mmCIF file of C-alpha atoms and ligand atoms in Angstrom:
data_model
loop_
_atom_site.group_PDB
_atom_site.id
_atom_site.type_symbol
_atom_site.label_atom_id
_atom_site.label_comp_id
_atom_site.label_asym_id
_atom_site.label_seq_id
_atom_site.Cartn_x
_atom_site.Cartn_y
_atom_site.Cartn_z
ATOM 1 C CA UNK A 1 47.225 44.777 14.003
ATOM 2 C CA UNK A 2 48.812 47.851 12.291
ATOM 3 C CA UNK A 3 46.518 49.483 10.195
ATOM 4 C CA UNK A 4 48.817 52.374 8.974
ATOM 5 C CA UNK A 5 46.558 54.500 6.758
ATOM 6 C CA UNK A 6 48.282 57.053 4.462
ATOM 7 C CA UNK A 7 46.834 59.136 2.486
ATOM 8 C CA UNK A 8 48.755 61.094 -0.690
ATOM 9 C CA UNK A 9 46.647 64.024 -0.840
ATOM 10 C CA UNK A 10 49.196 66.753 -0.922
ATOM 11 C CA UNK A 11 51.161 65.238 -4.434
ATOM 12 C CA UNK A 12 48.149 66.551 -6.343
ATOM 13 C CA UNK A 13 48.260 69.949 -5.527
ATOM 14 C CA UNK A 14 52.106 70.244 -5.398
ATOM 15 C CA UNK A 15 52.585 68.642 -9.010
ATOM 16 C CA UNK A 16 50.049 71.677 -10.559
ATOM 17 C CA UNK A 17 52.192 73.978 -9.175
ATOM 18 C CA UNK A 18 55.434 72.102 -10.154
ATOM 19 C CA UNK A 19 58.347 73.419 -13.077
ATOM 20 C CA UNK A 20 59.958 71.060 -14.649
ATOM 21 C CA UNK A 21 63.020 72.035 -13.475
ATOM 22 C CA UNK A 22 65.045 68.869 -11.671
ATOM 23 C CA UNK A 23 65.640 70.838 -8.209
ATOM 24 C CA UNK A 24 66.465 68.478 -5.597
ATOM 25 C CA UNK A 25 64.027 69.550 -2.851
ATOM 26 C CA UNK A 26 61.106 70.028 -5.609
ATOM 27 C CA UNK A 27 58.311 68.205 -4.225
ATOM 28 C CA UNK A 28 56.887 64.914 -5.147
ATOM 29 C CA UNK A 29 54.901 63.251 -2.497
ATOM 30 C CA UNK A 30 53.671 63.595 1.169
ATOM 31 C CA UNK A 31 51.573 60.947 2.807
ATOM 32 C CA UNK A 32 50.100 60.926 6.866
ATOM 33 C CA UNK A 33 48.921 58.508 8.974
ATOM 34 C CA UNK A 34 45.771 59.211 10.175
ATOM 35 C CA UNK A 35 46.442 58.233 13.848
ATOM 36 C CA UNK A 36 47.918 60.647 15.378
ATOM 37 C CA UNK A 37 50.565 60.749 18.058
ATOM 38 C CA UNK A 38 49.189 61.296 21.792
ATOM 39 C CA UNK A 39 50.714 64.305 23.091
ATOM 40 C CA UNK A 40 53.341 64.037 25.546
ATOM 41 C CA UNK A 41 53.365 60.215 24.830
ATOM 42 C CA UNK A 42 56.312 58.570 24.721
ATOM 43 C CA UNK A 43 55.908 57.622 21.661
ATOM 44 C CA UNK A 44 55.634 61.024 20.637
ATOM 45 C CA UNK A 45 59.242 61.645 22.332
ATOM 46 C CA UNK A 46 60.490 58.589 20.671
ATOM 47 C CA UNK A 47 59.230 60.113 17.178
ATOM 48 C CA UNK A 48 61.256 64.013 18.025
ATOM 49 C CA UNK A 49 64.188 62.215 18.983
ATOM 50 C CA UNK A 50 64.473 60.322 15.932
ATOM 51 C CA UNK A 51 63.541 63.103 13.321
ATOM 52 C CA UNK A 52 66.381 64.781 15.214
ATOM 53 C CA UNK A 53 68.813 61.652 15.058
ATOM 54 C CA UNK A 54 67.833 61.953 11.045
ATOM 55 C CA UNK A 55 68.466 65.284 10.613
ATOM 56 C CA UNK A 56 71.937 64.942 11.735
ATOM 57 C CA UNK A 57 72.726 61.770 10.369
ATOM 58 C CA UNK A 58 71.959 63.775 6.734
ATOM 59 C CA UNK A 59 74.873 65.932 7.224
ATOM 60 C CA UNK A 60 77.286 63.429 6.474
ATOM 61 C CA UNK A 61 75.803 60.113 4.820
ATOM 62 C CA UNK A 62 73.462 59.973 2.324
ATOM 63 C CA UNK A 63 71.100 57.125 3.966
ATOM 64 C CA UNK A 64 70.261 56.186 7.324
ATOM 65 C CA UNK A 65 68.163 54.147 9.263
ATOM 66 C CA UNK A 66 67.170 54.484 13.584
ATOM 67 C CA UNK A 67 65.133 52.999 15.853
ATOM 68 C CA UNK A 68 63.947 55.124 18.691
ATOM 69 C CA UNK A 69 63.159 54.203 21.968
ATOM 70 C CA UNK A 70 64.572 56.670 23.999
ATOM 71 C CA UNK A 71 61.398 57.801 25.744
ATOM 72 C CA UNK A 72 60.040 53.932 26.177
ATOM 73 C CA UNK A 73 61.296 50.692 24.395
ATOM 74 C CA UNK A 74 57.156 49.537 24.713
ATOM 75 C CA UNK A 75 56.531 52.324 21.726
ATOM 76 C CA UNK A 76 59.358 52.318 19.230
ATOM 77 C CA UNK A 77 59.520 54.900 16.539
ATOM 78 C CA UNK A 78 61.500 53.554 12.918
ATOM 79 C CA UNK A 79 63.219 55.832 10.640
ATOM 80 C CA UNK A 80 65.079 56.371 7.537
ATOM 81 C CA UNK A 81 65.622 58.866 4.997
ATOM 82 C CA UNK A 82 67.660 58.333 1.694
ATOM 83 C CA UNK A 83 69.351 60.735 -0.704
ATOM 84 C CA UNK A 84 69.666 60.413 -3.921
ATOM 85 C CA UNK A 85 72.962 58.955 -5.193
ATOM 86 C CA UNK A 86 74.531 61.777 -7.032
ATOM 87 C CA UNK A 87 73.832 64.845 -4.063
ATOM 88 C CA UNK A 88 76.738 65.811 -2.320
ATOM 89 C CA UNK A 89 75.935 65.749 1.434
ATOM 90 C CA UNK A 90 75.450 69.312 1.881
ATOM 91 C CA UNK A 91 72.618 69.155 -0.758
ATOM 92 C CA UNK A 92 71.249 65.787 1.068
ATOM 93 C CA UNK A 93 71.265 67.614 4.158
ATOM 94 C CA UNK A 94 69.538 70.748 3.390
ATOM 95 C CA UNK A 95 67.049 68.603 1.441
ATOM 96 C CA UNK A 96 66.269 66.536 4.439
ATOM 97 C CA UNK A 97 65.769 69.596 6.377
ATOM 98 C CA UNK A 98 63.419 70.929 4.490
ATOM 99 C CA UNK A 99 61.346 67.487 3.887
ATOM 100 C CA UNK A 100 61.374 67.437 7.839
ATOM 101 C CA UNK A 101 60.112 71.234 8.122
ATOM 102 C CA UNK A 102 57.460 70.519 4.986
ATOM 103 C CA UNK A 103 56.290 67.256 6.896
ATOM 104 C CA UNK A 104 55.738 69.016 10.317
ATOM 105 C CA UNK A 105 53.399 71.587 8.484
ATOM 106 C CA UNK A 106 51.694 68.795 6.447
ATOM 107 C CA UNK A 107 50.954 65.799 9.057
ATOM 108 C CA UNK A 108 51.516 67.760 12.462
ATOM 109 C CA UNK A 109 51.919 65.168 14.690
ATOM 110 C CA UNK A 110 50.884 62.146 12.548
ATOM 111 C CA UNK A 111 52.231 59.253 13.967
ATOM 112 C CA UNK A 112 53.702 57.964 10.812
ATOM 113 C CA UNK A 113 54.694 60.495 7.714
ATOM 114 C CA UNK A 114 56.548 59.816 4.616
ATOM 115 C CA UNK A 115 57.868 62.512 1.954
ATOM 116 C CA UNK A 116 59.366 62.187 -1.275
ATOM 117 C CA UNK A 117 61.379 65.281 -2.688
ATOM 118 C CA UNK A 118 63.350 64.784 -5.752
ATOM 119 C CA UNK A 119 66.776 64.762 -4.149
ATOM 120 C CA UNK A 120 65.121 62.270 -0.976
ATOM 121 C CA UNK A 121 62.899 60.692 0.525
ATOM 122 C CA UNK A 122 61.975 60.158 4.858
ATOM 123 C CA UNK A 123 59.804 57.897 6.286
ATOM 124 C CA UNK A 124 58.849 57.412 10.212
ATOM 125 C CA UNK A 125 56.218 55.280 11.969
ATOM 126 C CA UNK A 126 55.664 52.751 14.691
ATOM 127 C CA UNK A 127 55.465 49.838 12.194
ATOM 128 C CA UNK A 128 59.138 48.162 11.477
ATOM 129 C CA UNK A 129 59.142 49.102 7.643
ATOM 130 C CA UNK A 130 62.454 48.725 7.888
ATOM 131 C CA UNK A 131 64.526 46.188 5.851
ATOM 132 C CA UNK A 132 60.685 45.312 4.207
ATOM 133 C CA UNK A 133 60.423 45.167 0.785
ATOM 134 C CA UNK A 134 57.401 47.148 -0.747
ATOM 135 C CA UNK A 135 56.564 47.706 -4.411
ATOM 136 C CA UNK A 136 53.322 49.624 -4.043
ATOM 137 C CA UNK A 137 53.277 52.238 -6.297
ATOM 138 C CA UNK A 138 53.171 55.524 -3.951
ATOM 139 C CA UNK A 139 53.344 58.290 -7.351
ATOM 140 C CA UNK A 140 53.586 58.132 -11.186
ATOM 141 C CA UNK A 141 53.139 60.606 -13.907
ATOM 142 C CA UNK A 142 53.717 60.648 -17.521
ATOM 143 C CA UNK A 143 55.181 63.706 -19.476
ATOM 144 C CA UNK A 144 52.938 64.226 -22.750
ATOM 145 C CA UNK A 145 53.088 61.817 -26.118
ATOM 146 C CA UNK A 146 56.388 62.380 -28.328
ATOM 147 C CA UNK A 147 55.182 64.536 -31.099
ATOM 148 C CA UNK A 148 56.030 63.856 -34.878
ATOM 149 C CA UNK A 149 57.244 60.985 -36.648
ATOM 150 C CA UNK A 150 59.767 60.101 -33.561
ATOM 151 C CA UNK A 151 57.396 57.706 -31.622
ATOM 152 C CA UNK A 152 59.548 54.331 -32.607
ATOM 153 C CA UNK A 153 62.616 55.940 -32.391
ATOM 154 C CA UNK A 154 61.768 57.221 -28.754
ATOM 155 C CA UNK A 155 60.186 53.981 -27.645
ATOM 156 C CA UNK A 156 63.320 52.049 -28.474
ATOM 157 C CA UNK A 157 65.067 54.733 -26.836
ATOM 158 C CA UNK A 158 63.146 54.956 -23.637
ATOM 159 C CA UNK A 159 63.312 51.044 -23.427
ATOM 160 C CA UNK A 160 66.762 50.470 -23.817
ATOM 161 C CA UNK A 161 67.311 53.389 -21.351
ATOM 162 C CA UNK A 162 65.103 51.637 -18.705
ATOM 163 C CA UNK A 163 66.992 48.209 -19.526
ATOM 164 C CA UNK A 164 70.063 49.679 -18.611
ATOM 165 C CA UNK A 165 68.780 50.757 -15.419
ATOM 166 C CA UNK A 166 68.023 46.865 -14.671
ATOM 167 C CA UNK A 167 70.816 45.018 -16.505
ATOM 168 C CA UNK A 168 73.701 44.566 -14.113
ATOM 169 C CA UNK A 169 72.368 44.099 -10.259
ATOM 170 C CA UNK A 170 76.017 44.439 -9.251
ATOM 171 C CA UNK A 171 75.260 48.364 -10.278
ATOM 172 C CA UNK A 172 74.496 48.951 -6.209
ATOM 173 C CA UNK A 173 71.497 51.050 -5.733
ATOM 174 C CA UNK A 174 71.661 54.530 -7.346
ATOM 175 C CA UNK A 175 72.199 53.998 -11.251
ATOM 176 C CA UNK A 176 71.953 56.054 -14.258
ATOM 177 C CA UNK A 177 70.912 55.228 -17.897
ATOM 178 C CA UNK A 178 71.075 55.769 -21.353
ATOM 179 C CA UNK A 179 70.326 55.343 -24.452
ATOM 180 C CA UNK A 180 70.107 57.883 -27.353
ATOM 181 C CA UNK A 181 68.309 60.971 -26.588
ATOM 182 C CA UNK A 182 66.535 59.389 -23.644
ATOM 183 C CA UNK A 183 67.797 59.589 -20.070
ATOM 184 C CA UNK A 184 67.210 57.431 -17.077
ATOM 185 C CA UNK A 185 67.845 57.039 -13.315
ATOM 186 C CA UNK A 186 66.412 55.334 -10.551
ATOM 187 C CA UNK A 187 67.245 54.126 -6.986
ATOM 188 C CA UNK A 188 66.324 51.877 -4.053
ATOM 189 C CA UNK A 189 66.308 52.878 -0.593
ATOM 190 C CA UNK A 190 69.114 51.926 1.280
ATOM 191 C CA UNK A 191 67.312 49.290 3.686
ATOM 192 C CA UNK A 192 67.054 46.996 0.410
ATOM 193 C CA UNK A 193 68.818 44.106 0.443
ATOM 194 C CA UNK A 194 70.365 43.491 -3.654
ATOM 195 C CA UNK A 195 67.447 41.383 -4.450
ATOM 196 C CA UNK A 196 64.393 43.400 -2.899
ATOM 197 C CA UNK A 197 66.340 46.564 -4.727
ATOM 198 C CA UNK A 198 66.536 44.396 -7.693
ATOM 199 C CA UNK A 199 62.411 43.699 -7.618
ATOM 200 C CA UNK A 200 61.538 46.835 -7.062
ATOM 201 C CA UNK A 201 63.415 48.595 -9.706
ATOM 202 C CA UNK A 202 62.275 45.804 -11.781
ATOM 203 C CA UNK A 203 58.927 47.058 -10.947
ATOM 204 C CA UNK A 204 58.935 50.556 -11.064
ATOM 205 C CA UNK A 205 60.586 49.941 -15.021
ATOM 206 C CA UNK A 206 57.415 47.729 -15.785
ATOM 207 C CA UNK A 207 55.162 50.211 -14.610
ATOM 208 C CA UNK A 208 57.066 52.813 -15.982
ATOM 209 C CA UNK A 209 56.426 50.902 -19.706
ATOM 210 C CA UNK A 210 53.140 49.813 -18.814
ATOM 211 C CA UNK A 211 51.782 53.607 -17.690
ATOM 212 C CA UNK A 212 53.845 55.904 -19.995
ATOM 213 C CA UNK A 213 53.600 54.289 -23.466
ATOM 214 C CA UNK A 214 54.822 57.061 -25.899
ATOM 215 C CA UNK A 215 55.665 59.948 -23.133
ATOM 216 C CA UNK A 216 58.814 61.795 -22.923
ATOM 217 C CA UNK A 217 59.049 61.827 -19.695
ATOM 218 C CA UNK A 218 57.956 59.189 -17.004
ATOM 219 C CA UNK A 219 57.838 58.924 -13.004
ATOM 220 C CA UNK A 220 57.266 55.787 -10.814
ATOM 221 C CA UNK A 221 57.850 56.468 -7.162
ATOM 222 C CA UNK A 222 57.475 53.181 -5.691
ATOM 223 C CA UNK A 223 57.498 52.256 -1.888
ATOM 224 C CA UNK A 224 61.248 51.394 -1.265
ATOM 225 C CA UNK A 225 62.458 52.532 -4.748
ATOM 226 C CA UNK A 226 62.104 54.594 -7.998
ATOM 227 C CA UNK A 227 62.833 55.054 -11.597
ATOM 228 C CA UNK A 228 62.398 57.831 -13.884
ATOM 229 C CA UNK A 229 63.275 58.839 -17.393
ATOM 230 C CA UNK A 230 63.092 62.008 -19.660
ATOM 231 C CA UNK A 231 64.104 62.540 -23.163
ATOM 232 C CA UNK A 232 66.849 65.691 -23.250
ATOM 233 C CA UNK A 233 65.315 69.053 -23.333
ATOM 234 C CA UNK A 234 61.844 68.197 -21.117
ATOM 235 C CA UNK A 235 63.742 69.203 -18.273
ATOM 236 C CA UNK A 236 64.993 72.974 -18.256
ATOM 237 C CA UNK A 237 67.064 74.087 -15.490
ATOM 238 C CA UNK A 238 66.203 76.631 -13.418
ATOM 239 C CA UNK A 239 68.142 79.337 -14.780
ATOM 240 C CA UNK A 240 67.031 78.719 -18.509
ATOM 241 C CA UNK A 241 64.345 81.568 -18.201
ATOM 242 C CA UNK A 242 64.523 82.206 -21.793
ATOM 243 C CA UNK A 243 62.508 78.491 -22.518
ATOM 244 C CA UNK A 244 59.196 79.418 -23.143
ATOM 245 C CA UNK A 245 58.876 75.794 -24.766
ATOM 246 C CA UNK A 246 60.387 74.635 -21.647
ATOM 247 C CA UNK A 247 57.973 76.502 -19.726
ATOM 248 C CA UNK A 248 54.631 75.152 -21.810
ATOM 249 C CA UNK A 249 55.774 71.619 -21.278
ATOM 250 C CA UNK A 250 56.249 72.264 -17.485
ATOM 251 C CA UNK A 251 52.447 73.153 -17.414
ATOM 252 C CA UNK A 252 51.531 70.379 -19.651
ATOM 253 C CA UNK A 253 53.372 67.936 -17.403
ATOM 254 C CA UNK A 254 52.142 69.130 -14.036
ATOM 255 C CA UNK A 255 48.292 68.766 -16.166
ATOM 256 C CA UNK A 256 48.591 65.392 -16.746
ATOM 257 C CA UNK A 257 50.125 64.667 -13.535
ATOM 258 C CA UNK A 258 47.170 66.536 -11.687
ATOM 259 C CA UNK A 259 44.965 63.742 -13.652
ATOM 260 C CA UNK A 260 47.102 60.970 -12.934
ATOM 261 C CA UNK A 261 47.335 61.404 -9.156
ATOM 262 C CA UNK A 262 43.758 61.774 -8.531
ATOM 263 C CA UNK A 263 43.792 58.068 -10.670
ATOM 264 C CA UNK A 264 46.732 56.627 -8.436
ATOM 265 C CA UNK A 265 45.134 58.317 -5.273
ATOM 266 C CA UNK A 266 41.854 56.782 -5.959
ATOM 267 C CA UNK A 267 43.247 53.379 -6.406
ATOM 268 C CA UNK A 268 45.312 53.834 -3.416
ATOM 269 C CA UNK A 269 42.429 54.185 -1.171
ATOM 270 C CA UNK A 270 40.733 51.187 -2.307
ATOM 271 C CA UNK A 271 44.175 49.329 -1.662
ATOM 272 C CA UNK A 272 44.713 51.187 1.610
ATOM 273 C CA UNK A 273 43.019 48.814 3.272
ATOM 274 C CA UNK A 274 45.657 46.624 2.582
ATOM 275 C CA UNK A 275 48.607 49.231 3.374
ATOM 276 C CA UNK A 276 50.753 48.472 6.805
ATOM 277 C CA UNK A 277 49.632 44.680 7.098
ATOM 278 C CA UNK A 278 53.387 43.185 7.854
HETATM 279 C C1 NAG B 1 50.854 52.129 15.767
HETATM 280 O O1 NAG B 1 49.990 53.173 16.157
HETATM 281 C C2 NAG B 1 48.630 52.927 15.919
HETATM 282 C C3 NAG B 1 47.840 54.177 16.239
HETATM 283 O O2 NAG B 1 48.215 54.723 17.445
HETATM 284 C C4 NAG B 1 48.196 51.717 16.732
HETATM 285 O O3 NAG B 1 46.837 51.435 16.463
HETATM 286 C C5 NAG B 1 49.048 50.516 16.357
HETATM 287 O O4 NAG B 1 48.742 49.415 17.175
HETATM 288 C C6 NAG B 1 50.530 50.845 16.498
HETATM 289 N N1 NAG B 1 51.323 49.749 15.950
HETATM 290 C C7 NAG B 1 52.365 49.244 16.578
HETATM 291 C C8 NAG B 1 53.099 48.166 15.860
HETATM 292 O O5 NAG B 1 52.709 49.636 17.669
HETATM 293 C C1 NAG B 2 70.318 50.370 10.101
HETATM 294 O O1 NAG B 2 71.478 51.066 10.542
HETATM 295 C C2 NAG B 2 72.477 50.229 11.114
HETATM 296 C C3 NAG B 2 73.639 51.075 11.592
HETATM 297 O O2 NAG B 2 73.376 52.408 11.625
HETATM 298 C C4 NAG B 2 72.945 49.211 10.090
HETATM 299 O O3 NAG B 2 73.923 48.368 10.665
HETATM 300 C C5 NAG B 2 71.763 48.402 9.615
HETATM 301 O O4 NAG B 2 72.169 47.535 8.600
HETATM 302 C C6 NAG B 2 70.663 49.300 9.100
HETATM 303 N N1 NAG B 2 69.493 48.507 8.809
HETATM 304 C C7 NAG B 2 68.856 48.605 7.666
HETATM 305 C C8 NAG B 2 67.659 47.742 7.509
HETATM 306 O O5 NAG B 2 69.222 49.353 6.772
#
């Protein structure tokens, strides 16, 4: 039996550090198995020829899935990353690149890895995760409360934002949403079939409402699918130097996040026992 044990240690450090700028290979999770691959294994050769197959396959499609076995067919190796909807292939590409070149200094040689940028995500192991649904909830973080008398207003707002995310399941699987001042977006991973996309999304929205109550900003990174939302202004863009507000926030954000983490991580390892059983 699989017992695929990853552990999101790296998130933590990488949110302290993060801006709140929305670049596309700005870091959100990294998790390793702990076995690791044998050297010179086939398995090991199955796992280099598929991170290569991915690579490529990034230049001109924004999701794909392989199955390796060109070393041995006895030790597949299962792949797939997935851009977010809105990147234009030379973005998804370079983002991929540099999740691949981030995950070969963070879980050298693990035998399974997944990373989570903003603009994508890859995962790789020797268990078939793909076409699986999974819901577990990999990352979240809440921006800080709304201040002032806006808290109904922005609930209302970040809920019928969310809802919009969920309310037509013929949307396909990257979708945007709106409503008021709040913004939202979320995706599945491509191996989702329209009802496992339409779970987890439905998912990541509850825990979304369940985690961030009056924040202006939520994330739920979930295992085949995410969901975010932000009210305008949390997010400056990187040229908007001038933002010291913008700047504050950032901090304040990647504060809270530090705190959350260590929460999810420490309820991830009690679940972890749990993790890779398919
Ligand atoms: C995956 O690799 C681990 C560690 O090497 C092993 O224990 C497990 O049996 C493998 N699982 C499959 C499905 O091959
Ligand atoms: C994997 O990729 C193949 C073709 O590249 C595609 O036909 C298949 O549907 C994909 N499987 C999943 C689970 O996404």
């Amino acid at each position: 039996m699989t017992k695929l044990l990853l552990i999101f240690l790296f998130a933590c450090v990488a949110s302290l550090s993060a801006s709140a700028s929305d670049g596309y290979t700005d870091f959100v999770y990294a998790g390793c198995s702990q076995p690791k691959c044998t050297p010179g294994s086939p398995y090991q050769f199955n796992v280099e020829s598929l991170l290569a197959s991915l690579a490529n396959a990034a230049a001109y499609s924004s999701y794909a899935n392989f199955t390796s076995t060109a070393a041995a067919s006895s030790s597949p190796a299962y792949g797939l990353f997935q851009c977010r909807g809105d990147l234009p292939f030379s973005d998804c590409h370079s983002c991929v690149r540099s999740a691949l070149s981030q995950l070969s200094s963070l879980c050298p040689s693990a035998a399974g890895a997944a990373i989570q940028f903003r603009g994508c995500f890859l995962r790789y192991g020797n268990d078939s995760f793909l076409g699986k649904a999974d819901t577990s909830v990999l990352y979240k973080k809440c921006g800080p409360p709304v201040g002032g008398g806006y808290n109904s207003d922005m609930l209302g707002m970040r809920d019928a934002a969310l809802a919009d995310l969920t309310s037509d399941s013929a949307r396909g699987s990257y979708r945007i949403g709106a409503a008021g001042y709040v913004q939202a977006v979320a995706q599945c991973v491509g191996d989702q079939s329209a009802k496992h996309c339409e779970d987890c999304l439905a998912a990541a929205v509850a825990e979304l409402r369940a985690a961030c109550g009056f924040a202006v900003a939520g994330d739920a990174y979930l295992g085949k699918c995410f969901a975010r939302y932000w009210s305008n202004g949390v997010y400056t863009s990187k040229t908007d130097h001038d933002d010291e507000a913008g700047k504050t926030l950032a901090i304040i954000i990647g504060l809270i996040a530090g705190v959350a983490l260590i929460i999810v991580l420490l309820s991830f390892l009690r679940k972890a026992g749990n993790y890779g059983k398919y």
